[in-house]
C-alpha cells in the first residue's frame, strides 16, 4: 500500500451543505483507538473543539468507549445497528459534523476521488472538461 501525506487522507467541504457530509477521512487501518488521534490532528481548530465521536461499528475492529487523543480522553459511542460508514463529531458548541469514513482497503485512486469530491476539486475538474452543452433556464437565454 502506498504511503500518503496526512493531508491527502482527510478533507473538509469548503462550504457547509446540510444535505452532504461535512468531510471525508481515509484511515490507515480499522482500529479506531489507533486512528482517531490522527483525525483529531487533521481537524482545524477554527472549526471547533471535538467533544465526542459517534462511529459506525462495522467500520472498526475495536469498539472503545473512549480514546486517548493528544492531551485528553474523548468519549466515543455508536448505534447498535449503524452501518453508515460515518463518524458524527459532536463539538463543544453543541453542533455536529458528519464525516464519511473511507475504508482503509479502498484503492488509492478511488479514495482520492472521494476526498477530491469533498474538497470540491472533482466538481471543478468535471466542469472544466465538459464538452456537451449544458441546459440553460429561460432567464439565461436558453430553454430546457
XYZ file of N, CA and C in Angstrom:
432
model
N 0.848 -1.190 0.000
C 0.000 0.000 0.000
C 0.886 1.243 0.000
N 0.563 2.205 -0.836
C 1.350 3.428 -0.921
C 1.136 4.279 0.322
N 2.176 4.992 0.699
C 2.070 5.890 1.841
C 1.686 7.273 1.330
N 0.713 7.885 1.964
C 0.216 9.191 1.548
C 0.532 10.234 2.602
N 0.710 11.466 2.137
C 0.863 12.572 3.066
C -0.416 12.653 3.892
N -0.319 13.001 5.174
C -1.503 13.036 6.034
C -2.654 13.854 5.462
N -2.364 14.994 4.872
C -3.436 15.851 4.365
C -4.217 15.171 3.248
N -3.596 14.210 2.561
C -4.302 13.547 1.471
C -5.253 12.467 1.984
N -5.339 12.293 3.300
C -6.210 11.278 3.877
C -7.436 11.900 4.569
N -7.575 13.222 4.494
C -8.672 13.908 5.160
C -9.079 15.125 4.339
N -10.364 15.374 4.266
C -10.845 16.553 3.545
C -12.107 17.077 4.214
N -12.221 18.396 4.245
C -13.445 19.055 4.720
C -14.067 19.806 3.555
N -15.373 19.787 3.516
C -16.104 20.507 2.479
C -15.887 22.007 2.713
N -15.518 22.756 1.663
C -15.249 24.188 1.849
C -16.487 25.007 2.194
N -17.661 24.541 1.767
C -18.907 25.255 2.024
C -19.868 24.282 2.703
N -20.484 24.716 3.787
C -21.418 23.873 4.520
C -22.660 23.604 3.684
N -23.060 22.354 3.627
C -24.293 21.948 2.956
C -24.937 20.902 3.851
N -26.065 21.221 4.463
C -26.658 20.322 5.452
C -27.107 18.994 4.866
N -27.138 18.872 3.535
C -27.561 17.636 2.888
C -26.391 16.710 2.569
N -25.173 17.164 2.800
C -23.981 16.382 2.472
C -23.094 16.235 3.704
N -22.279 15.169 3.753
C -21.319 15.058 4.859
C -20.368 16.261 4.849
N -19.903 16.621 6.035
C -19.009 17.778 6.159
C -17.588 17.469 5.720
N -17.251 16.182 5.658
C -15.904 15.823 5.277
C -15.784 14.339 5.000
N -14.544 13.927 4.695
C -14.244 12.511 4.464
C -12.873 12.217 5.053
N -12.732 10.991 5.551
C -11.490 10.565 6.197
C -11.161 9.168 5.728
N -9.906 8.950 5.386
C -9.414 7.661 4.910
C -8.394 7.150 5.912
N -8.854 6.473 6.967
C -7.907 5.985 7.979
C -6.986 4.912 7.401
N -5.849 4.721 8.049
C -4.851 3.760 7.570
C -5.166 2.328 7.971
N -5.967 2.138 9.032
C -6.365 0.787 9.431
C -7.741 0.852 10.094
N -8.221 -0.302 10.553
C -9.568 -0.389 11.110
C -9.586 -0.412 12.638
N -8.561 0.129 13.275
C -8.536 0.219 14.745
C -8.789 1.666 15.138
N -10.014 1.920 15.569
C -10.424 3.280 15.922
C -9.508 3.868 16.988
N -9.129 3.057 17.961
C -8.277 3.558 19.039
C -6.907 4.000 18.518
N -6.441 3.432 17.422
C -5.168 3.845 16.811
C -5.328 5.059 15.900
N -6.452 5.157 15.237
C -6.626 6.134 14.166
C -7.269 7.453 14.580
N -8.063 7.454 15.624
C -8.818 8.657 15.976
C -7.918 9.850 16.295
N -6.778 9.597 16.911
C -5.837 10.686 17.184
C -5.381 11.384 15.915
N -5.248 10.636 14.836
C -4.860 11.229 13.546
C -5.962 12.131 13.009
N -7.208 11.684 13.149
C -8.314 12.533 12.719
C -8.295 13.850 13.497
N -8.068 13.769 14.797
C -8.017 14.982 15.621
C -6.872 15.890 15.174
N -5.766 15.307 14.746
C -4.626 16.108 14.267
C -4.981 16.846 12.976
N -5.822 16.237 12.128
C -6.233 16.869 10.873
C -7.267 17.962 11.098
N -8.067 17.830 12.159
C -9.201 18.726 12.384
C -8.717 20.149 12.644
N -9.156 21.129 11.849
C -8.722 22.517 12.067
C -9.355 23.111 13.326
N -8.571 23.691 14.216
C -9.102 24.243 15.469
C -10.188 25.288 15.258
N -10.126 26.025 14.165
C -11.136 27.062 13.922
C -12.514 26.474 13.614
N -12.594 25.177 13.372
C -13.881 24.520 13.125
C -14.556 24.064 14.421
N -13.898 24.266 15.551
C -14.480 23.908 16.844
C -13.763 22.728 17.478
N -13.915 22.613 18.780
C -13.276 21.527 19.532
C -14.198 20.304 19.569
N -13.656 19.153 19.222
C -14.425 17.911 19.207
C -14.569 17.410 20.642
N -15.810 17.164 21.055
C -16.076 16.718 22.419
C -16.378 15.219 22.489
N -16.988 14.670 21.430
C -17.398 13.260 21.437
C -17.468 12.764 19.997
N -17.273 11.464 19.811
C -17.303 10.864 18.481
C -18.257 9.669 18.482
N -19.213 9.678 17.569
C -20.078 8.528 17.347
C -19.606 7.850 16.062
N -19.521 6.527 16.080
C -18.970 5.807 14.931
C -19.882 4.669 14.494
N -19.633 4.191 13.301
C -20.357 3.064 12.723
C -19.573 1.785 13.051
N -20.089 0.909 13.937
C -19.336 -0.258 14.403
C -18.763 -1.167 13.312
N -19.467 -1.430 12.196
C -18.880 -2.324 11.200
C -17.592 -1.801 10.556
N -17.332 -0.505 10.674
C -16.121 0.076 10.081
C -14.863 -0.230 10.885
N -15.012 -0.670 12.130
C -13.871 -0.758 13.037
C -13.749 -2.137 13.670
N -12.504 -2.558 13.898
C -12.232 -3.832 14.578
C -12.458 -3.714 16.080
N -12.190 -2.538 16.620
C -12.389 -2.309 18.057
C -13.561 -1.348 18.251
N -14.131 -1.383 19.446
C -15.292 -0.538 19.752
C -15.097 0.114 21.126
N -14.139 1.035 21.203
C -13.820 1.641 22.501
C -14.908 2.584 22.994
N -14.968 2.725 24.318
C -15.889 3.698 24.929
C -15.247 5.077 25.014
N -13.935 5.112 24.982
C -13.193 6.368 24.929
C -11.851 6.094 24.258
N -11.257 7.147 23.721
C -9.990 7.034 23.010
C -9.080 8.160 23.467
N -7.821 7.819 23.685
C -6.835 8.838 24.030
C -6.400 9.543 22.753
N -6.592 10.844 22.733
C -6.096 11.691 21.651
C -5.107 12.646 22.301
N -4.234 13.284 21.546
C -3.227 14.133 22.169
C -3.793 15.077 23.229
N -3.354 14.872 24.462
C -3.713 15.753 25.565
C -4.983 15.426 26.326
N -5.760 14.429 25.886
C -7.017 14.156 26.589
C -7.647 12.831 26.143
N -8.686 12.468 26.868
C -9.507 11.318 26.503
C -10.801 11.850 25.907
N -11.291 11.188 24.867
C -12.535 11.579 24.221
C -13.495 10.404 24.265
N -14.726 10.674 24.708
C -15.741 9.635 24.744
C -16.168 9.283 23.317
N -16.422 8.004 23.117
C -16.923 7.539 21.835
C -18.179 6.720 22.076
N -18.962 6.561 21.061
C -20.165 5.761 21.161
C -20.619 5.341 19.781
N -21.626 4.494 19.752
C -22.148 4.022 18.474
C -23.607 3.632 18.634
N -24.245 3.456 17.495
C -25.590 2.923 17.477
C -25.471 1.451 17.124
N -26.196 0.565 17.801
C -26.009 -0.878 17.624
C -26.081 -1.387 16.186
N -26.973 -0.867 15.388
C -27.131 -1.392 14.037
C -26.673 -0.405 12.963
N -25.882 0.549 13.339
C -25.402 1.574 12.414
C -24.408 0.978 11.417
N -24.651 1.182 10.137
C -23.722 0.753 9.099
C -23.652 1.837 8.031
N -23.402 3.056 8.481
C -23.451 4.203 7.582
C -22.102 4.624 7.021
N -21.019 4.071 7.546
C -19.663 4.489 7.161
C -19.475 5.976 7.446
N -19.978 6.387 8.608
C -19.898 7.783 9.023
C -19.382 7.885 10.451
N -18.760 9.010 10.728
C -18.487 9.437 12.100
C -19.324 10.681 12.315
N -19.855 10.838 13.502
C -20.506 12.090 13.870
C -19.659 12.713 14.955
N -19.160 13.892 14.673
C -18.338 14.621 15.635
C -19.240 15.615 16.353
N -19.343 15.483 17.657
C -20.086 16.446 18.463
C -19.085 17.470 18.966
N -19.351 18.732 18.686
C -18.439 19.800 19.075
C -18.905 20.437 20.381
N -17.988 21.113 21.057
C -18.311 21.743 22.336
C -19.447 22.752 22.228
N -19.595 23.398 21.075
C -20.665 24.390 20.924
C -22.034 23.753 20.674
N -22.100 22.414 20.689
C -23.354 21.716 20.503
C -23.634 21.305 19.065
N -22.846 21.786 18.129
C -23.062 21.411 16.735
C -22.477 20.025 16.459
N -22.910 19.452 15.361
C -22.430 18.132 14.951
C -21.925 18.209 13.528
N -20.896 17.433 13.256
C -20.328 17.350 11.911
C -20.249 15.893 11.505
N -20.659 15.616 10.288
C -20.664 14.258 9.756
C -19.445 14.059 8.852
N -18.716 12.982 9.105
C -17.517 12.667 8.330
C -17.691 11.278 7.727
N -17.563 11.168 6.414
C -17.606 9.876 5.738
C -16.303 9.137 6.001
N -16.409 7.862 6.376
C -15.224 7.039 6.584
C -15.001 6.206 5.327
N -13.851 6.409 4.703
C -13.460 5.634 3.525
C -12.713 4.409 4.039
N -13.155 3.205 3.721
C -12.476 2.013 4.237
C -10.981 2.019 3.899
N -10.133 1.597 4.848
C -8.681 1.620 4.628
C -8.216 0.846 3.399
N -8.938 -0.204 3.024
C -8.510 -1.006 1.876
C -9.032 -0.481 0.539
N -9.625 0.699 0.534
C -10.087 1.317 -0.709
C -8.882 1.621 -1.590
N -8.947 1.298 -2.881
C -7.832 1.631 -3.776
C -7.517 3.130 -3.736
N -6.238 3.442 -3.834
C -5.776 4.837 -3.736
C -6.567 5.791 -4.629
N -6.718 5.423 -5.873
C -7.387 6.311 -6.830
C -8.831 6.593 -6.400
N -9.548 5.553 -5.960
C -10.939 5.723 -5.532
C -11.036 6.601 -4.288
N -10.138 6.367 -3.335
C -10.150 7.171 -2.107
C -9.854 8.635 -2.423
N -8.876 8.878 -3.270
C -8.529 10.256 -3.616
C -9.665 10.936 -4.372
N -10.405 10.177 -5.177
C -11.564 10.738 -5.876
C -12.625 11.211 -4.885
N -12.869 10.406 -3.864
C -13.850 10.772 -2.835
C -13.381 12.024 -2.093
N -12.119 12.029 -1.682
C -11.570 13.177 -0.960
C -11.593 14.436 -1.829
N -11.227 14.308 -3.097
C -11.268 15.462 -4.008
C -12.697 15.974 -4.177
N -13.665 15.045 -4.222
C -15.064 15.451 -4.347
C -15.515 16.279 -3.158
N -15.080 15.898 -1.964
C -15.420 16.656 -0.759
C -14.783 18.043 -0.809
N -13.560 18.102 -1.281
C -12.846 19.390 -1.374
C -13.424 20.279 -2.475
N -14.220 19.701 -3.371
C -14.755 20.465 -4.489
C -13.888 20.395 -5.720
N -12.766 19.679 -5.656
C -11.843 19.588 -6.787
C -12.467 18.797 -7.922
N -13.157 17.704 -7.610
C -13.742 16.856 -8.651
C -14.788 17.629 -9.452
N -15.591 18.472 -8.777
C -16.607 19.244 -9.480
C -15.970 20.217 -10.458
N -14.874 20.848 -10.036
C -14.175 21.798 -10.898
C -13.620 21.066 -12.114
N -12.975 19.906 -11.887
C -12.427 19.120 -12.993
C -13.535 18.699 -13.947
N -14.644 18.212 -13.414
C -15.738 17.738 -14.257
C -16.282 18.877 -15.116
N -16.450 20.047 -14.539
C -16.981 21.179 -15.296
C -15.971 21.717 -16.294
N -14.695 21.637 -15.963
C -13.646 22.138 -16.844
C -13.532 21.281 -18.100
N -13.749 19.981 -17.989
C -13.582 19.062 -19.109
C -14.891 18.736 -19.819
N -15.959 19.383 -19.453
C -17.267 19.090 -20.038
C -17.283 19.551 -21.497
N -17.723 18.678 -22.403
C -17.731 19.026 -23.824
C -19.140 19.246 -24.360
N -20.138 18.664 -23.735
C -21.500 18.828 -24.237
C -22.117 20.097 -23.665
N -22.986 20.760 -24.421
C -23.603 21.986 -23.909
C -24.498 21.684 -22.711
N -24.537 22.610 -21.801
C -25.354 22.478 -20.606
C -26.704 23.122 -20.846
N -27.783 22.510 -20.303
C -29.091 23.148 -20.450
C -29.098 24.490 -19.725
N -29.873 25.416 -20.247
C -29.969 26.735 -19.625
C -31.435 27.024 -19.329
N -31.676 27.768 -18.260
C -33.030 28.190 -17.918
C -33.421 29.342 -18.837
N -34.711 29.605 -18.949
C -35.214 30.671 -19.804
C -34.557 32.008 -19.511
N -34.334 32.315 -18.222
C -33.754 33.617 -17.892
C -32.258 33.683 -18.168
N -31.670 32.581 -18.659
C -30.262 32.585 -19.066
C -30.123 32.616 -20.587
N -31.231 32.798 -21.271
C -31.185 32.890 -22.722
C -31.355 31.566 -23.428
N -31.796 30.542 -22.713
C -31.973 29.243 -23.354
C -33.244 28.582 -22.871
N -33.460 27.368 -23.299
C -34.632 26.594 -22.902
C -34.224 25.208 -22.513
N -34.972 24.607 -21.616
C -34.716 23.217 -21.245
C -35.332 22.291 -22.252
